[in-house]
């Protein structure tokens, strides 16, 4: 499956953004959709995942309570972010796999990334 992430931009501290990830086809029920991010000079890190069949979600501690991952139709997942902080600045990637994992290598399909910049 091909993934297209969008919705990034420049936002002030405390602001909100909604990222979207559109798949090239219907997302199968066996799929786990994830969001990861990579800040300059840092490794890619887990943000959230959603198991498509059950709706089960998991969030990184660093974003818990500020971020929501959810379906937006049969082929799209979004990441609603609020109370953004400068440390949330990163390129955000959506990914698809079959394991409910927080490890990037467990996801087999990746979008191109969308840049989120939070100004202080």
XYZ file of C-alpha atoms in Angstrom:
120
model
C 0.000 0.000 0.000
C 1.204 3.517 -0.755
C 0.741 6.157 1.896
C 0.519 9.931 1.540
C 0.926 12.075 4.638
C -0.228 15.683 4.763
C -1.213 18.442 7.141
C 2.103 19.559 8.541
C 3.016 23.181 8.960
C 4.181 25.922 11.270
C 2.267 26.406 14.495
C 2.875 28.292 17.715
C 3.392 26.629 21.073
C 0.049 25.497 22.413
C -1.485 25.242 18.986
C -3.059 22.320 17.178
C -2.560 20.459 13.917
C -4.263 17.545 12.244
C -2.139 15.270 10.122
C -3.730 12.938 7.602
C -2.460 9.776 5.987
C -4.235 8.586 2.874
C -3.707 5.063 1.633
C -3.794 4.085 -2.038
C -6.520 1.557 -1.320
C -8.887 0.472 1.413
C -7.036 -0.320 4.597
C -7.457 -3.967 5.473
C -8.703 -4.989 8.887
C -5.438 -6.788 9.635
C -3.508 -3.539 9.358
C -1.927 -1.520 12.103
C -1.506 2.133 11.165
C 1.195 4.068 12.930
C 2.676 7.511 13.190
C 6.355 8.097 13.866
C 8.427 11.240 13.942
C 12.025 12.186 13.424
C 13.569 15.372 14.702
C 16.819 16.716 13.228
C 19.764 14.706 14.449
C 17.583 12.187 16.248
C 16.337 8.712 15.546
C 12.822 8.045 14.324
C 10.512 7.551 17.286
C 7.087 6.104 17.817
C 4.138 8.450 18.293
C 0.967 6.359 18.049
C -0.622 3.346 16.443
C -4.142 2.174 15.673
C -5.168 -1.411 15.052
C -7.697 -1.144 12.265
C -9.856 -4.127 13.221
C -10.375 -3.321 16.878
C -9.663 0.377 17.116
C -7.084 -0.285 19.795
C -4.650 2.585 20.143
C -1.310 3.138 21.815
C 0.570 6.370 22.387
C 4.085 7.358 23.308
C 4.313 8.786 26.806
C 5.626 12.038 25.365
C 2.365 12.712 23.505
C -0.226 10.914 25.633
C -3.162 13.156 26.372
C -2.249 15.571 23.587
C -2.574 13.361 20.551
C -5.358 11.235 19.086
C -5.038 8.720 16.262
C -8.249 7.730 14.548
C -9.839 6.561 11.331
C -11.190 9.059 8.832
C -12.836 6.707 6.384
C -11.852 3.377 4.890
C -8.518 4.569 3.562
C -7.384 7.391 5.816
C -6.025 7.759 9.313
C -5.407 11.052 11.045
C -3.333 12.289 13.939
C -4.910 15.134 15.866
C -2.303 17.006 17.878
C -2.964 19.715 20.422
C -1.037 21.626 23.072
C 1.956 21.427 20.792
C 5.423 22.082 22.171
C 8.673 23.039 20.444
C 9.963 19.544 21.158
C 7.203 18.177 18.934
C 9.008 19.693 15.953
C 9.850 16.857 13.571
C 9.026 15.207 10.295
C 6.010 13.020 10.923
C 5.639 9.757 9.029
C 2.662 7.476 8.732
C 3.248 3.786 8.362
C 1.375 0.533 7.901
C 2.119 -2.944 9.177
C 0.480 -5.944 10.752
C 2.088 -5.858 14.197
C 0.858 -3.677 17.020
C 4.365 -2.417 17.574
C 6.143 0.720 18.673
C 9.200 -0.218 16.616
C 9.649 1.366 13.216
C 11.163 -1.705 11.606
C 7.934 -3.630 12.226
C 6.081 -1.368 9.781
C 6.458 -2.255 6.121
C 4.914 0.675 4.259
C 5.800 4.308 4.819
C 4.568 7.665 3.673
C 6.922 10.420 2.631
C 6.648 12.480 5.818
C 5.199 15.864 6.630
C 7.070 18.549 8.554
C 5.648 19.952 11.767
C 7.377 22.996 13.200
C 6.327 24.380 16.576
C 7.632 27.839 17.319
C 8.299 29.009 20.862
